PDB file of C-alpha atoms and ligand atoms in Angstrom:
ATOM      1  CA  UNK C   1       0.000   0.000   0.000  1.00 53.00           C
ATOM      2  CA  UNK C   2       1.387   3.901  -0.821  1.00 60.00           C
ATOM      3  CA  UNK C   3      -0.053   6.860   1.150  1.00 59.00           C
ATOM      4  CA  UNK C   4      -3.160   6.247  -1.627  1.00 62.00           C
ATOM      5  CA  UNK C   5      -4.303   3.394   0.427  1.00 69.00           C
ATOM      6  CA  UNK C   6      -4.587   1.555  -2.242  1.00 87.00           C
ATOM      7  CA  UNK C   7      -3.176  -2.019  -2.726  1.00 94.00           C
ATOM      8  CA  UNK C   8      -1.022  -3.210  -5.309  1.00 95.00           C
ATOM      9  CA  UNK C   9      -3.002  -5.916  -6.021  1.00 96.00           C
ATOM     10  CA  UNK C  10      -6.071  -3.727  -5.500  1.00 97.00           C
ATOM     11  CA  UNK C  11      -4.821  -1.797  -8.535  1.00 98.00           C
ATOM     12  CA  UNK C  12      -3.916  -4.899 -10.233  1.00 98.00           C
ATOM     13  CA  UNK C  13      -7.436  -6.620  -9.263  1.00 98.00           C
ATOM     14  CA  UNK C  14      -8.903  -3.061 -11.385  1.00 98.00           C
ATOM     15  CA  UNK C  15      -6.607  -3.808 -14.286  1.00 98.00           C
ATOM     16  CA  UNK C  16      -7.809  -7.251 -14.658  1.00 98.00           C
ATOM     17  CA  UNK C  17     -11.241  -6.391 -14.654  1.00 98.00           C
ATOM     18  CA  UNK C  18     -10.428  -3.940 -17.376  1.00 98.00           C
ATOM     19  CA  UNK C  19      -8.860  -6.722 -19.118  1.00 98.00           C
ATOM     20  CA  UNK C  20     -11.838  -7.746 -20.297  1.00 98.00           C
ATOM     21  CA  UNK C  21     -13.326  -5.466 -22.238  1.00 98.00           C
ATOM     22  CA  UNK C  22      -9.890  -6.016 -24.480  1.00 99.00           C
ATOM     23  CA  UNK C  23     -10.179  -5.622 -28.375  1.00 99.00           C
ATOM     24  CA  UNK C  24      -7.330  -7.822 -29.449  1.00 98.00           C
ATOM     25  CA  UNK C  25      -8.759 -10.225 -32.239  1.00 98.00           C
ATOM     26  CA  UNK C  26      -5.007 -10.206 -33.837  1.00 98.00           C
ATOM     27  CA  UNK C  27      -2.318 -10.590 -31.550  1.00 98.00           C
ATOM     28  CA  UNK C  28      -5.159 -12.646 -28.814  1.00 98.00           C
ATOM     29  CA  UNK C  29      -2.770 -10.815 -26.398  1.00 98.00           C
ATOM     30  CA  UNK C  30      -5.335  -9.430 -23.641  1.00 98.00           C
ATOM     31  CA  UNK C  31      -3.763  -6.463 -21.528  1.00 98.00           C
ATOM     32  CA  UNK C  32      -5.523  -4.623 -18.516  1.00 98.00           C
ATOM     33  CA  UNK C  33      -4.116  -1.421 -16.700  1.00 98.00           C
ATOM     34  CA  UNK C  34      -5.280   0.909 -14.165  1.00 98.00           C
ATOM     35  CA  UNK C  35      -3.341   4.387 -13.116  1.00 98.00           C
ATOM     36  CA  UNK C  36      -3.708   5.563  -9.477  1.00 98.00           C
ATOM     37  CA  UNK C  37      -3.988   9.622  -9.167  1.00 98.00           C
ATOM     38  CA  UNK C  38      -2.995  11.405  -6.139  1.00 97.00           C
ATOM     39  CA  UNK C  39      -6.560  12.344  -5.574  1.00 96.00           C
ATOM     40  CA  UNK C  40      -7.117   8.502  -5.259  1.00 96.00           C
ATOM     41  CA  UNK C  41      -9.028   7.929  -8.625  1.00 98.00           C
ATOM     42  CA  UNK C  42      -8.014   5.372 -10.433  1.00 98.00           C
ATOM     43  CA  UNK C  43      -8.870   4.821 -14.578  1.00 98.00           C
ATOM     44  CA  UNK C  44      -8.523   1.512 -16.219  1.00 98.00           C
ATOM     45  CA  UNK C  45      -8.006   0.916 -20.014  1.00 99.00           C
ATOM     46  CA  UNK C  46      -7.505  -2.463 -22.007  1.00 99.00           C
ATOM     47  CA  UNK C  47      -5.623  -2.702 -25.214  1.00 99.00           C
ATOM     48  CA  UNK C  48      -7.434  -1.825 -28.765  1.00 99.00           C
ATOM     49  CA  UNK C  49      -6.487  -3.021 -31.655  1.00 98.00           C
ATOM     50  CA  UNK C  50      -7.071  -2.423 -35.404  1.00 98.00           C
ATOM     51  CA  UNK C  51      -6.325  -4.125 -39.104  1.00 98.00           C
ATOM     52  CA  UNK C  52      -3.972  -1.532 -39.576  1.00 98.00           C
ATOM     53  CA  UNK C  53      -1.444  -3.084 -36.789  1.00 98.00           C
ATOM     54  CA  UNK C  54      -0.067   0.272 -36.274  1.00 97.00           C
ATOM     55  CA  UNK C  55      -3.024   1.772 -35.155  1.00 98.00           C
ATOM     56  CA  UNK C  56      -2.869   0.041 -31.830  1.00 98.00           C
ATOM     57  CA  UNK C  57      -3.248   1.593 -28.483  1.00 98.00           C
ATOM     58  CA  UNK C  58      -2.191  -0.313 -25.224  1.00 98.00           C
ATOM     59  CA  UNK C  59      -3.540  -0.152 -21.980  1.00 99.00           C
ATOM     60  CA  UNK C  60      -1.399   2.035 -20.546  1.00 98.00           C
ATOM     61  CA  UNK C  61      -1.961   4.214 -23.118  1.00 98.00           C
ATOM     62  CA  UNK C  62      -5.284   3.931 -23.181  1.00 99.00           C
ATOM     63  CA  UNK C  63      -6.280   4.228 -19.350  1.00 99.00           C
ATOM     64  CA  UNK C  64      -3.898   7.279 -19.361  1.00 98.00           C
ATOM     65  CA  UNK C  65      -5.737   9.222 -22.411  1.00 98.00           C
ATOM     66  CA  UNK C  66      -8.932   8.604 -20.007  1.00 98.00           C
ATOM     67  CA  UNK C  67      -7.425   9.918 -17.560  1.00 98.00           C
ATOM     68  CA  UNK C  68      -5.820  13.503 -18.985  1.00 98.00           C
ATOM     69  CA  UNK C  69      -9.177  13.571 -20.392  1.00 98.00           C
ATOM     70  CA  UNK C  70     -11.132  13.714 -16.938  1.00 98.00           C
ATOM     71  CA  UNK C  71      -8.562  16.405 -16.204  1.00 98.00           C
ATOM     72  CA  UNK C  72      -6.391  13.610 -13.717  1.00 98.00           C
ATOM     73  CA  UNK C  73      -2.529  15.460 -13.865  1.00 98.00           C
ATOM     74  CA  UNK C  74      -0.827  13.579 -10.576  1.00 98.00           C
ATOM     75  CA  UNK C  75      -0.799   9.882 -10.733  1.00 98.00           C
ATOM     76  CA  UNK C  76       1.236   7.865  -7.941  1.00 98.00           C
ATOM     77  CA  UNK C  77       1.151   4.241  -9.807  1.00 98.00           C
ATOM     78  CA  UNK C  78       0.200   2.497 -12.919  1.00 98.00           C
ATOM     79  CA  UNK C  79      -0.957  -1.284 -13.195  1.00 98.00           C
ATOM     80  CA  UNK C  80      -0.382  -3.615 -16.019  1.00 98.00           C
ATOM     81  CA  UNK C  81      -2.043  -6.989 -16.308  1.00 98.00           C
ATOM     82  CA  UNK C  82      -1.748  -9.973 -19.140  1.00 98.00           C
ATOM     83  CA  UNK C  83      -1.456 -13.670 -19.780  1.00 97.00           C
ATOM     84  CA  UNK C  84       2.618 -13.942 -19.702  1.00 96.00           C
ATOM     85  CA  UNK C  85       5.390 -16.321 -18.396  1.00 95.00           C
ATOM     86  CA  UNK C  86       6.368 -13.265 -15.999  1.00 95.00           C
ATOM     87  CA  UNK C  87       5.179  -9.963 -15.013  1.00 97.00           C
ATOM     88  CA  UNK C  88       4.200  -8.040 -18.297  1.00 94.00           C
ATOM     89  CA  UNK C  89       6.216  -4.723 -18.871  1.00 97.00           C
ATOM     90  CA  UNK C  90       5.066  -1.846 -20.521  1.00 98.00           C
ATOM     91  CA  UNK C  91       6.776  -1.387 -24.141  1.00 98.00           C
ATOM     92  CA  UNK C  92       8.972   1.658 -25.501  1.00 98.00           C
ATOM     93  CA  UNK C  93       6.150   4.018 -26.697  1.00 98.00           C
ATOM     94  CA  UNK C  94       4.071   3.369 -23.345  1.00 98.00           C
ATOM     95  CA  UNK C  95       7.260   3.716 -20.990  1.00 98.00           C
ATOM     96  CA  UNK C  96       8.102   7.232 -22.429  1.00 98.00           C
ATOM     97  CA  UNK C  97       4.137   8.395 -22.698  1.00 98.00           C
ATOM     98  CA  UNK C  98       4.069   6.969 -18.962  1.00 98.00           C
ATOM     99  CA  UNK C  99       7.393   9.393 -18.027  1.00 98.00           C
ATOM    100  CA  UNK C 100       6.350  11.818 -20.275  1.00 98.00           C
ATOM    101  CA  UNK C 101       2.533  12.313 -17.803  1.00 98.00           C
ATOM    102  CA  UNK C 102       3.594  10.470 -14.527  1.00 98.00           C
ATOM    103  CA  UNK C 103       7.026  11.732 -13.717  1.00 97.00           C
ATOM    104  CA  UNK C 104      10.373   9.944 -12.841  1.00 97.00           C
ATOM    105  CA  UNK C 105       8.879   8.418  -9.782  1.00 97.00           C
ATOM    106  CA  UNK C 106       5.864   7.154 -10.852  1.00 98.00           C
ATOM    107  CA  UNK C 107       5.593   3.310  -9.853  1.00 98.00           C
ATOM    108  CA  UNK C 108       4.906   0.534 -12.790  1.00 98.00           C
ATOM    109  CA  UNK C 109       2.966  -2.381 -10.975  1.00 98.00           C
ATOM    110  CA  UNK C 110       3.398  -5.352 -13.223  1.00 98.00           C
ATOM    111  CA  UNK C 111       1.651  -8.608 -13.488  1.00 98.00           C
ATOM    112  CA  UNK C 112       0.665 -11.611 -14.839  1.00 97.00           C
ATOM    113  CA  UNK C 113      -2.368 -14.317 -14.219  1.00 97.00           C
ATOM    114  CA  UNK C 114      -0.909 -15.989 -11.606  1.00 95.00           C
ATOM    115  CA  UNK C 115      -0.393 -13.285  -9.024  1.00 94.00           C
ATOM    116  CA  UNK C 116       3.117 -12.406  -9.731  1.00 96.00           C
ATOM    117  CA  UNK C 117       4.122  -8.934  -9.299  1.00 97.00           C
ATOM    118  CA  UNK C 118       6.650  -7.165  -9.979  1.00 98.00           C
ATOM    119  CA  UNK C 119       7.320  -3.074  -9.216  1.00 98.00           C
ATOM    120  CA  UNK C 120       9.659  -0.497 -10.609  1.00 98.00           C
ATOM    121  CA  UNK C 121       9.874   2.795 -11.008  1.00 98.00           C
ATOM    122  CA  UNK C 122       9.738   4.489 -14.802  1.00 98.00           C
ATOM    123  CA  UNK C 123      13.506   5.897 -14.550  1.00 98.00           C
ATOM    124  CA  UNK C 124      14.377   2.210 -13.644  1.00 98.00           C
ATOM    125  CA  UNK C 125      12.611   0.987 -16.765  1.00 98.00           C
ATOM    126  CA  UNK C 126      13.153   3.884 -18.930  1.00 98.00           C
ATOM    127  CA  UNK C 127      17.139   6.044 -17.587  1.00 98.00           C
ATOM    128  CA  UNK C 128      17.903   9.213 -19.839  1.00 97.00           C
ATOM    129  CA  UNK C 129      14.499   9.160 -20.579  1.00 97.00           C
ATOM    130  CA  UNK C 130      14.202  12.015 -23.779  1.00 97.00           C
ATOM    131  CA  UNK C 131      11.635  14.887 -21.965  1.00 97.00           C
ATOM    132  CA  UNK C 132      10.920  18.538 -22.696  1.00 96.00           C
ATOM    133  CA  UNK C 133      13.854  20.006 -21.018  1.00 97.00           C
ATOM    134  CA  UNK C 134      15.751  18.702 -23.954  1.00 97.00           C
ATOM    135  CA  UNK C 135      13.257  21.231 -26.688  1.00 98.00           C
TER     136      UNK C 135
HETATM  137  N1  LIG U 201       0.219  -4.367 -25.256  1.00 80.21           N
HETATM  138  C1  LIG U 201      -0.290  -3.563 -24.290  1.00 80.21           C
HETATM  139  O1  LIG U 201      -1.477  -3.194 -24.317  1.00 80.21           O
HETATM  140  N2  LIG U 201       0.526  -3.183 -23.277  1.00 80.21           N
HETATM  141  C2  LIG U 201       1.785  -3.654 -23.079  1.00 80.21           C
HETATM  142  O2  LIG U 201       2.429  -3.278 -22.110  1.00 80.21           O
HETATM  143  C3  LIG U 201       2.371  -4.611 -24.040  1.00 80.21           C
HETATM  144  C4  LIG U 201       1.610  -4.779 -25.303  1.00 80.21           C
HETATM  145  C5  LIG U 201      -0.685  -4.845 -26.318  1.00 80.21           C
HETATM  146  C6  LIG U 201      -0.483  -4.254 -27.678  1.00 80.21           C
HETATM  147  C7  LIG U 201      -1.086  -5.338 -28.555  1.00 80.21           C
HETATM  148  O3  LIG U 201      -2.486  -5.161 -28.614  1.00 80.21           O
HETATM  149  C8  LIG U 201      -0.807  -6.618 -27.801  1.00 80.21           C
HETATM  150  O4  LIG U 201      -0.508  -6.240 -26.470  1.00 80.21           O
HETATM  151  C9  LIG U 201       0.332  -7.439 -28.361  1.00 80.21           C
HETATM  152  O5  LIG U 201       1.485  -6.680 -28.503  1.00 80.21           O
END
């Protein structure tokens, strides 16, 4: 538990449920996340996919864009959630979209079926990270 008093796997519990609703007919690859605001709200996302590949959002990305768009600006944790061997991390675009809106400290909360979890910060997952002080 953080100073949110929410759980880790309380987070992860609202990622699976988000899970889903997941719109992956082409990879099969179901993905939940949830991101935990400062104010204690918490928005969930699954992955969307499209027959242009490319077009694909991810969780993360998705529960994030919900997020902004409710006018959410601090968030203390993000949750990840998906049928893997291990804990499922976030990929390259997310981790820098993640940096880019949660901040250095933010805490990644991954996953998998089984209850496995793993937790890092983004500047573990993504050091140097490229950011605006850089324009
Ligand atoms: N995916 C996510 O939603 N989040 C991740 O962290 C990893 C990948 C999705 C994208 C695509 O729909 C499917 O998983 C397979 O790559």
């Amino acid at each position: 538990m953080n100073n949110s008093g929410t759980t880790a796997e309380e987070l992860i519990e609202l990622a699976s449920q988000a899970r889903q609703f997941s719109y992956s007919p082409y990879s099969m690859f179901r993905v939940g996340a949830a991101v935990e605001c400062s104010d204690g709200r918490v928005f969930t996302g699954c992955n969307v996919e499209n027959a242009s590949y490319g077009l694909t959002m991810c969780a993360e990305r998705v529960a994030l864009g919900k997020a902004i768009s409710e006018g959410a600006r601090e968030f203390t944790r993000i949750a990840v959630i998906a049928d893997a061997k291990a804990p499922v991390p976030p990929c390259g675009a997310c981790r820098q979209v993640i940096s880019e809106l949660c901040g250095a400290q933010v805490e990644v909360v991954m996953s998998d079926l089984n209850g496995k979890i793993e937790t890092h910060t983004i500047s573990q997952l993504l050091p140097e990270a490229f950011d605006k002080s850089f324009l």
